[in-house]
Short mmCIF file of the C-alpha atoms (twelve columns), coordinates in Angstrom:
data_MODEL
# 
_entry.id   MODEL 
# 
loop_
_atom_site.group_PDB 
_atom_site.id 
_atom_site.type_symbol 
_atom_site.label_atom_id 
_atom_site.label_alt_id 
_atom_site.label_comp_id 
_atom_site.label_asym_id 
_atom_site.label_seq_id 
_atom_site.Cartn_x 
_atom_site.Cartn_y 
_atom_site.Cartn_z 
_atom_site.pdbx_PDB_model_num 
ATOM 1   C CA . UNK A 1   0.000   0.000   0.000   1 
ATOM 2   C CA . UNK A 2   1.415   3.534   -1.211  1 
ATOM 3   C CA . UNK A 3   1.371   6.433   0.503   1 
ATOM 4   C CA . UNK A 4   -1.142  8.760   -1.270  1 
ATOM 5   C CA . UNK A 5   -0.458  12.005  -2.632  1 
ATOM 6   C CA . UNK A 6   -2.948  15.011  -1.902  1 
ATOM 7   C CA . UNK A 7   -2.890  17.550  -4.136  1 
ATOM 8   C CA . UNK A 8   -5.839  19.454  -3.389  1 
ATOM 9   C CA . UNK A 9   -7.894  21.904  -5.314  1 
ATOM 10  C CA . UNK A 10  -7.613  24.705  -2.842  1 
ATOM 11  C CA . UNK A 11  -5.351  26.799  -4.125  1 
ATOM 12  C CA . UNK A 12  -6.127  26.752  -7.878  1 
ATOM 13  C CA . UNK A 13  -3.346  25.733  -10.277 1 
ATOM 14  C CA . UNK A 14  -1.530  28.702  -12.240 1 
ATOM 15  C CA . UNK A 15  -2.231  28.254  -16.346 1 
ATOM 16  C CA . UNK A 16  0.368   27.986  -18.675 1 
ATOM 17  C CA . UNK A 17  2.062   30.926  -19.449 1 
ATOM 18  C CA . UNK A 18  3.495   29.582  -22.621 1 
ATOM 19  C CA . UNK A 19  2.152   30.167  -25.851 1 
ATOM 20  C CA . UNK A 20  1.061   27.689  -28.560 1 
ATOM 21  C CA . UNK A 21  4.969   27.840  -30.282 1 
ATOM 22  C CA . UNK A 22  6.728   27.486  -26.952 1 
ATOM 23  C CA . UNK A 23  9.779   24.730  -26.507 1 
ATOM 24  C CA . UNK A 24  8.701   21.944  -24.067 1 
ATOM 25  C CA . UNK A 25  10.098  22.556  -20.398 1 
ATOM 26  C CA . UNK A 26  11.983  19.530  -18.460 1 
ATOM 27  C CA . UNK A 27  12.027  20.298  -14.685 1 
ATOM 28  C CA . UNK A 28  14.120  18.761  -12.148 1 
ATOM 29  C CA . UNK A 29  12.186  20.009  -8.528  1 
ATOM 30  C CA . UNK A 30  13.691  19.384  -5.248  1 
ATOM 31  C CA . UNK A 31  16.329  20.201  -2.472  1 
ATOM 32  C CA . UNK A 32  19.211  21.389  -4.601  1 
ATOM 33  C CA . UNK A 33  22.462  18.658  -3.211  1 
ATOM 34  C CA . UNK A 34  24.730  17.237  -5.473  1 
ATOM 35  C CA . UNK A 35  23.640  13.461  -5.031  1 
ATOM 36  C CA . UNK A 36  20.043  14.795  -6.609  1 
ATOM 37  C CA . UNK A 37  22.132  14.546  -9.963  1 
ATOM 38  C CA . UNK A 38  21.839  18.622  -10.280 1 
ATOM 39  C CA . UNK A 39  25.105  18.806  -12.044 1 
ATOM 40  C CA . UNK A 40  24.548  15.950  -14.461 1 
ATOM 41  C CA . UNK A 41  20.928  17.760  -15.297 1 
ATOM 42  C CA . UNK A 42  22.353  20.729  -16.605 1 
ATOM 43  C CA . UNK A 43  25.885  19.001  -18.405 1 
ATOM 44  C CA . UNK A 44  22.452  16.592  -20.313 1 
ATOM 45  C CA . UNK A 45  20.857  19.861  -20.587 1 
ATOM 46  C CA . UNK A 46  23.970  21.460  -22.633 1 
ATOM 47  C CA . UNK A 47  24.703  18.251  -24.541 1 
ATOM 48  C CA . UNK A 48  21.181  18.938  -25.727 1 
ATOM 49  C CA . UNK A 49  21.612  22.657  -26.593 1 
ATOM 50  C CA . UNK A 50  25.029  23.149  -27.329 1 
ATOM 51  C CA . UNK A 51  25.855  19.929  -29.147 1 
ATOM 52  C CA . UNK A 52  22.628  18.648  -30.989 1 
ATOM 53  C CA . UNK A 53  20.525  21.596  -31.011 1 
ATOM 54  C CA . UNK A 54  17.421  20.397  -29.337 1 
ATOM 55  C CA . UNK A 55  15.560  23.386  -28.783 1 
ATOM 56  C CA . UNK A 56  13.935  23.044  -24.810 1 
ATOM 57  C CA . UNK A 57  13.465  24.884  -21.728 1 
ATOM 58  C CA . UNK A 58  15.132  23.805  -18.704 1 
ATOM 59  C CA . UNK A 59  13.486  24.603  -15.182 1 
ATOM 60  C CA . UNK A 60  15.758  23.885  -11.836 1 
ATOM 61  C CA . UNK A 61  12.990  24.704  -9.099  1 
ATOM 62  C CA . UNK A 62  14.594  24.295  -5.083  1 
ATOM 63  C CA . UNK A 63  17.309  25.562  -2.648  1 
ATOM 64  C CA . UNK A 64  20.259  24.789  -0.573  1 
ATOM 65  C CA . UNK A 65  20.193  22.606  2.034   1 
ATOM 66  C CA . UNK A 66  19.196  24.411  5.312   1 
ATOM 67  C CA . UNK A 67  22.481  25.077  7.109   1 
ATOM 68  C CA . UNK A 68  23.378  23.587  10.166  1 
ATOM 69  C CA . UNK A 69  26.146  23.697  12.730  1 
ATOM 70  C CA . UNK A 70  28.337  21.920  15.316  1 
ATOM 71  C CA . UNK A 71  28.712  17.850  14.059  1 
ATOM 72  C CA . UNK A 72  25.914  17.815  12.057  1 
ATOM 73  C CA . UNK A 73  27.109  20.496  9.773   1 
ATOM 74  C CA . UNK A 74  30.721  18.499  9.450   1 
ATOM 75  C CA . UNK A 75  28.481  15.154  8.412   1 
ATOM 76  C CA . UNK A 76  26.079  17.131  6.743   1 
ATOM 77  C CA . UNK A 77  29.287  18.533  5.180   1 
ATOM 78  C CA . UNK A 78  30.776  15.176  4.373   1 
ATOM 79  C CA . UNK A 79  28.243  13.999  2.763   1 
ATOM 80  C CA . UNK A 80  27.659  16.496  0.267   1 
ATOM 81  C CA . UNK A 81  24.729  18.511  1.807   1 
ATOM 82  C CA . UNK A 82  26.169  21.897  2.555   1 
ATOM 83  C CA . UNK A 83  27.357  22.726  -0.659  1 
ATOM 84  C CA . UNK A 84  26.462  25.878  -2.254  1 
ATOM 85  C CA . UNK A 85  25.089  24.016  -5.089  1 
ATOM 86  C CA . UNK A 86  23.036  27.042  -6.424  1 
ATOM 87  C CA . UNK A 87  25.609  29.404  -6.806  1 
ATOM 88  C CA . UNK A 88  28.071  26.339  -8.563  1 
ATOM 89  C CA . UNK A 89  24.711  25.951  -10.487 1 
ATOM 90  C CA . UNK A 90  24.505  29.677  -11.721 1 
ATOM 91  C CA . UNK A 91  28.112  29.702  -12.402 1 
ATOM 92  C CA . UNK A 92  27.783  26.961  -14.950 1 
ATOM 93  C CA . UNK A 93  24.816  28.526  -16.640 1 
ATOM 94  C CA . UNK A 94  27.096  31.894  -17.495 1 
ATOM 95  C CA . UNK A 95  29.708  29.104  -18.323 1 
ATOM 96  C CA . UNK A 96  27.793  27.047  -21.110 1 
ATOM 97  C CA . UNK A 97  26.239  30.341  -22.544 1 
ATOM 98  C CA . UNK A 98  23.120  28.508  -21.046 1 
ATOM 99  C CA . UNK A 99  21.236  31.231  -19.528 1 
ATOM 100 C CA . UNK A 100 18.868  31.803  -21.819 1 
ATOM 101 C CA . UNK A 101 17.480  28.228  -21.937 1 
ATOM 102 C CA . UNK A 102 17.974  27.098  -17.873 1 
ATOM 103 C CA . UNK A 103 16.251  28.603  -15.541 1 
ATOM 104 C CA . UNK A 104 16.870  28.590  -11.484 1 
ATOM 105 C CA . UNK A 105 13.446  29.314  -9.925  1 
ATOM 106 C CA . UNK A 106 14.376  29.495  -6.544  1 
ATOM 107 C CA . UNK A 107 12.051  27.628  -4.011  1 
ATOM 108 C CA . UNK A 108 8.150   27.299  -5.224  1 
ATOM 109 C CA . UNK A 109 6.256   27.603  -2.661  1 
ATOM 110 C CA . UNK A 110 3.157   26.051  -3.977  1 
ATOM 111 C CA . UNK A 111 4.660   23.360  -6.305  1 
ATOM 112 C CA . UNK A 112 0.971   22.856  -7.996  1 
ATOM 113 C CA . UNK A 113 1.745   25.990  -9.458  1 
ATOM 114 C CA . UNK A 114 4.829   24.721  -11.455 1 
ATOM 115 C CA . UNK A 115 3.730   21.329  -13.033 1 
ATOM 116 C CA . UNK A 116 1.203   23.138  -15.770 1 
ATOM 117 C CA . UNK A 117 4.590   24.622  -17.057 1 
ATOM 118 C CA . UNK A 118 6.228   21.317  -17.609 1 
ATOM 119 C CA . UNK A 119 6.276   18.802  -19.914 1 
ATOM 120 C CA . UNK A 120 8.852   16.155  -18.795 1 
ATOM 121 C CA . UNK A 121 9.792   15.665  -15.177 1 
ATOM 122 C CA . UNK A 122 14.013  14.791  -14.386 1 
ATOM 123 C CA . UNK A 123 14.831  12.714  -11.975 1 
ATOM 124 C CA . UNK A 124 18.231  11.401  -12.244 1 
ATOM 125 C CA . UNK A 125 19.387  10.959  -8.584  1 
ATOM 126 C CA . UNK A 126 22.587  8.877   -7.529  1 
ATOM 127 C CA . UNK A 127 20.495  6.957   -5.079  1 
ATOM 128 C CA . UNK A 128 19.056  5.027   -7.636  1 
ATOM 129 C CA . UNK A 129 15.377  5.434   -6.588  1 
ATOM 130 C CA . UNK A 130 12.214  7.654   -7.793  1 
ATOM 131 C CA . UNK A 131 11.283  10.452  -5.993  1 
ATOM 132 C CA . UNK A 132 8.064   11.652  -4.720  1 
ATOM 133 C CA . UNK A 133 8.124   14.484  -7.800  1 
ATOM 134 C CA . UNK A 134 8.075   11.574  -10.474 1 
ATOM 135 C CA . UNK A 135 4.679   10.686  -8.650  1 
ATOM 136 C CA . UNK A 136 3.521   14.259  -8.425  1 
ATOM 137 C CA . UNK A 137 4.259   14.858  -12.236 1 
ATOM 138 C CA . UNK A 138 2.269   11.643  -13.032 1 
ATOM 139 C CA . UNK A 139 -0.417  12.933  -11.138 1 
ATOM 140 C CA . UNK A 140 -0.374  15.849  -13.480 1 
ATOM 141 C CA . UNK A 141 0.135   13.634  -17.087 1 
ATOM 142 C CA . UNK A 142 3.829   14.619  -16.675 1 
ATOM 143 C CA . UNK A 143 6.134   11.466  -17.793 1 
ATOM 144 C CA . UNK A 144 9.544   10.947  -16.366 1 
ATOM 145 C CA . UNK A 145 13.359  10.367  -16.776 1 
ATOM 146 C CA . UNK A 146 14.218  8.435   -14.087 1 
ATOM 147 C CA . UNK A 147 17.961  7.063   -13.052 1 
ATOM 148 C CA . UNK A 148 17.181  3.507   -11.911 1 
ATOM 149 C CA . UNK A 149 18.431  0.061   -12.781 1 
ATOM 150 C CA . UNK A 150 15.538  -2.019  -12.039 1 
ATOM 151 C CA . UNK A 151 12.651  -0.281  -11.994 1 
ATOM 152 C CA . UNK A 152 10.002  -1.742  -10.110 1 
ATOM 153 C CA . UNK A 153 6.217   -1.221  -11.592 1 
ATOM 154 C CA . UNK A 154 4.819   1.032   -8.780  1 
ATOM 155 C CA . UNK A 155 8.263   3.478   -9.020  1 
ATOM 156 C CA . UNK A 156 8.521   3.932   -13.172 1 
ATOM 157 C CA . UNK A 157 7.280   1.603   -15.959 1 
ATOM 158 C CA . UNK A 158 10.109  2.174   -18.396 1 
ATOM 159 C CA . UNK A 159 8.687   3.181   -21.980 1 
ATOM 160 C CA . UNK A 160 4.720   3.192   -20.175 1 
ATOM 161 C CA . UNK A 161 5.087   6.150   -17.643 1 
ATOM 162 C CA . UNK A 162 8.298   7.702   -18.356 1 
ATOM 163 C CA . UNK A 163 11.727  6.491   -19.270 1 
ATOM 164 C CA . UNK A 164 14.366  4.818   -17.053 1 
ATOM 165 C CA . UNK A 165 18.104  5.240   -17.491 1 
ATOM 166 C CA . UNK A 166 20.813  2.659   -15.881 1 
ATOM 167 C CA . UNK A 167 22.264  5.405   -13.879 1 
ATOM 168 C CA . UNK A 168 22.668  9.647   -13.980 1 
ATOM 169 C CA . UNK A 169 24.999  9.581   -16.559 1 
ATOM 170 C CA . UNK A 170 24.410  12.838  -18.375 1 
ATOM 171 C CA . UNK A 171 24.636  11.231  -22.500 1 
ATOM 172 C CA . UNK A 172 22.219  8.240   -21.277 1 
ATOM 173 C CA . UNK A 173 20.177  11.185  -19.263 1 
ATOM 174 C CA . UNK A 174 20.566  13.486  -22.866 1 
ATOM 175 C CA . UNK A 175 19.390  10.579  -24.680 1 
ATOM 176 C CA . UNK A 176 16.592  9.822   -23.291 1 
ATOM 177 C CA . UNK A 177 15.396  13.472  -22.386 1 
ATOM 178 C CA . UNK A 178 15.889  13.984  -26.543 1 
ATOM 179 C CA . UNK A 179 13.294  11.303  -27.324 1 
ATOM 180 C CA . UNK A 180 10.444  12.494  -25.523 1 
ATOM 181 C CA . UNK A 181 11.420  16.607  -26.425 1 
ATOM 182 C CA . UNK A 182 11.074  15.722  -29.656 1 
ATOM 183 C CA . UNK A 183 8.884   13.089  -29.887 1 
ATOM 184 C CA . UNK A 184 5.570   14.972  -28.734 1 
ATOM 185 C CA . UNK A 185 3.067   11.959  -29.305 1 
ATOM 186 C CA . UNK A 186 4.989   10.293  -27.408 1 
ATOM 187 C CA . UNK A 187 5.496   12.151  -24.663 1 
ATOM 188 C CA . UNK A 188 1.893   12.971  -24.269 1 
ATOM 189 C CA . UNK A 189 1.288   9.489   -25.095 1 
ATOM 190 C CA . UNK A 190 3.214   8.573   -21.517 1 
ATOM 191 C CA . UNK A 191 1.832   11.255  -19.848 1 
ATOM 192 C CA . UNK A 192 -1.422  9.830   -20.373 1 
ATOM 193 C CA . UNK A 193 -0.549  6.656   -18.953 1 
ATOM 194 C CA . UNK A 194 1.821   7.937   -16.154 1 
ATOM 195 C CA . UNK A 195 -1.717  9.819   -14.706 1 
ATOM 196 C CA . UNK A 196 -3.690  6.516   -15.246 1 
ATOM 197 C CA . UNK A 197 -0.988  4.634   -13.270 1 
ATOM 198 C CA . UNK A 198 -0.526  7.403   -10.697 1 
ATOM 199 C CA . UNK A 199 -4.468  7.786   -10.214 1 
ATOM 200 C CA . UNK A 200 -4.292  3.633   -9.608  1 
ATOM 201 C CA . UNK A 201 -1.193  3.479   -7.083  1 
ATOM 202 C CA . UNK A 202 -1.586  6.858   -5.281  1 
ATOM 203 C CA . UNK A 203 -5.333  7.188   -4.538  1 
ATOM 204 C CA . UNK A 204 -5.781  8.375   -1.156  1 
ATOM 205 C CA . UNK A 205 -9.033  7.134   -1.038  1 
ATOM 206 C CA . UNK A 206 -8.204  3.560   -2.951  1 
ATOM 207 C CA . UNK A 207 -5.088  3.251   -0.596  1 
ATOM 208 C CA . UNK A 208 -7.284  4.095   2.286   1 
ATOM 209 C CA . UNK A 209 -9.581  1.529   1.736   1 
ATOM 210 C CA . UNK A 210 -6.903  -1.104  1.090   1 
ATOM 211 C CA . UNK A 211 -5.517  -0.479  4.786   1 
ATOM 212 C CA . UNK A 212 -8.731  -0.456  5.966   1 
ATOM 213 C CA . UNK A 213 -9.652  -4.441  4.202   1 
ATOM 214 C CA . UNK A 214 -6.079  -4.891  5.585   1 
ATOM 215 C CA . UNK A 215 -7.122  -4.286  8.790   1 
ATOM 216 C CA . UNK A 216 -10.138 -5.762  9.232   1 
ATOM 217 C CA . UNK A 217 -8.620  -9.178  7.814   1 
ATOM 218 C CA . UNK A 218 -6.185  -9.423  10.631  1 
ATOM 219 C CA . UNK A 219 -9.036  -8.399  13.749  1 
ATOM 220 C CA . UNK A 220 -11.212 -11.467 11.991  1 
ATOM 221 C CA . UNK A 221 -8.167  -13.617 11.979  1 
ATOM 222 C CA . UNK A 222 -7.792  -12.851 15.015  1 
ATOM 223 C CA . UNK A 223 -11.618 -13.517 16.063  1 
ATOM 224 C CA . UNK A 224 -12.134 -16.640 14.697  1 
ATOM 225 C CA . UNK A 225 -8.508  -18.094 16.495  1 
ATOM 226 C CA . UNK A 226 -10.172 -16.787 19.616  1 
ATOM 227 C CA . UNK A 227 -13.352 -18.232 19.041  1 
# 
């Protein structure tokens, strides 16, 4: 049983500023630490401009790591967390002449608000895992790139609800990023599905019955051994 994702209708969702000629956007959304495969994001995302001309927009929405102090700072530290990767991040930009096609937005407060802006969600981490913005963007019709080995069918269906990569190496992570920029049937195509597959696995109220026939399983078990 999954942990369901509430996105609520509360706050309604921003509409797409783009207009009808626009490039499609890849995002990659989340804390901003080197192990999140920032860096290899934006060396795919210049592959892609500089080197095949694939016209896209690239979105990098999120912030440092909080900073800490005393030991947890120096483990923090040691494990890659307290690195100023926004400012290495902004340096690279001005460095690949890339700052007119990646753009650092910073922390979103209200992440609803970003996902009608984006058409393929990144998520090449080193941890070799899906994270919870490959279910939010599936939520949304939003297919993924994900880095993981063996994907498992309630994390990524490779070549269903987004594509999976072997690891976050940046031509593998270019590759696949190229096919579904521009391949737009496609893309849509597993966006469609991803939401299908997302609405199926991360129901709140589906999961919330499931615990509930869970539950009431084990207290008959548990009455009929007593009885």
């Amino acid at each position: 049983v999954h942990n369901g994702l509430n996105l609520g209708t509360d706050v309604p969702l921003a509409a797409d500023p783009r207009g009808p000629n626009s490039k499609p956007s890849v995002a990659l959304i989340g804390v901003l630490i080197r192990f999140k495969g920032v860096y290899e994001f934006l060396e795919a995302a210049r592959i892609l401009v500089r080197e095949r001309g694939v016209g896209a927009e690239f979105l990098i929405a999120g912030e440092n790591a909080r900073a800490q102090s005393g030991l947890k700072s120096k483990l923090l530290k040691l494990m890659g967390f307290s690195e100023d990767v926004e400012s290495e991040l902004a340096r690279r930009i001005e460095e690949f002449g890339l700052h007119e096609h990646v753009h650092l937005l910073g922390f979103v407060s209200d992440i609803r608000s970003l996902y009608p802006r984006v058409d393929v969600l990144c998520f090449p981490s080193h941890l070799d895992a899906a994270g919870r913005p490959v279910f939010e963007a599936a939520c949304f019709g939003i297919p993924s790139v994900v880095a993981i080995a063996n994907p498992e069918p309630d994390a990524v269906v490779d070549g269903v609800t987004g594509l999976a990569i072997c690891r976050p190496d940046p031509i593998l992570l270019a590759d696949a990023l190229e096919k579904l920029i521009i391949d737009t049937p496609y893309r849509q195509q597993l966006g469609r599905q991803a939401q299908l597959w997302a609405a199926e696995h991360f129901s709140i109220a589906a999961n919330a019955r499931l615990v509930s026939d869970l539950y009431q399983r084990l207290v008959n078990a548990s009455v009929e051994r007593q009885g």
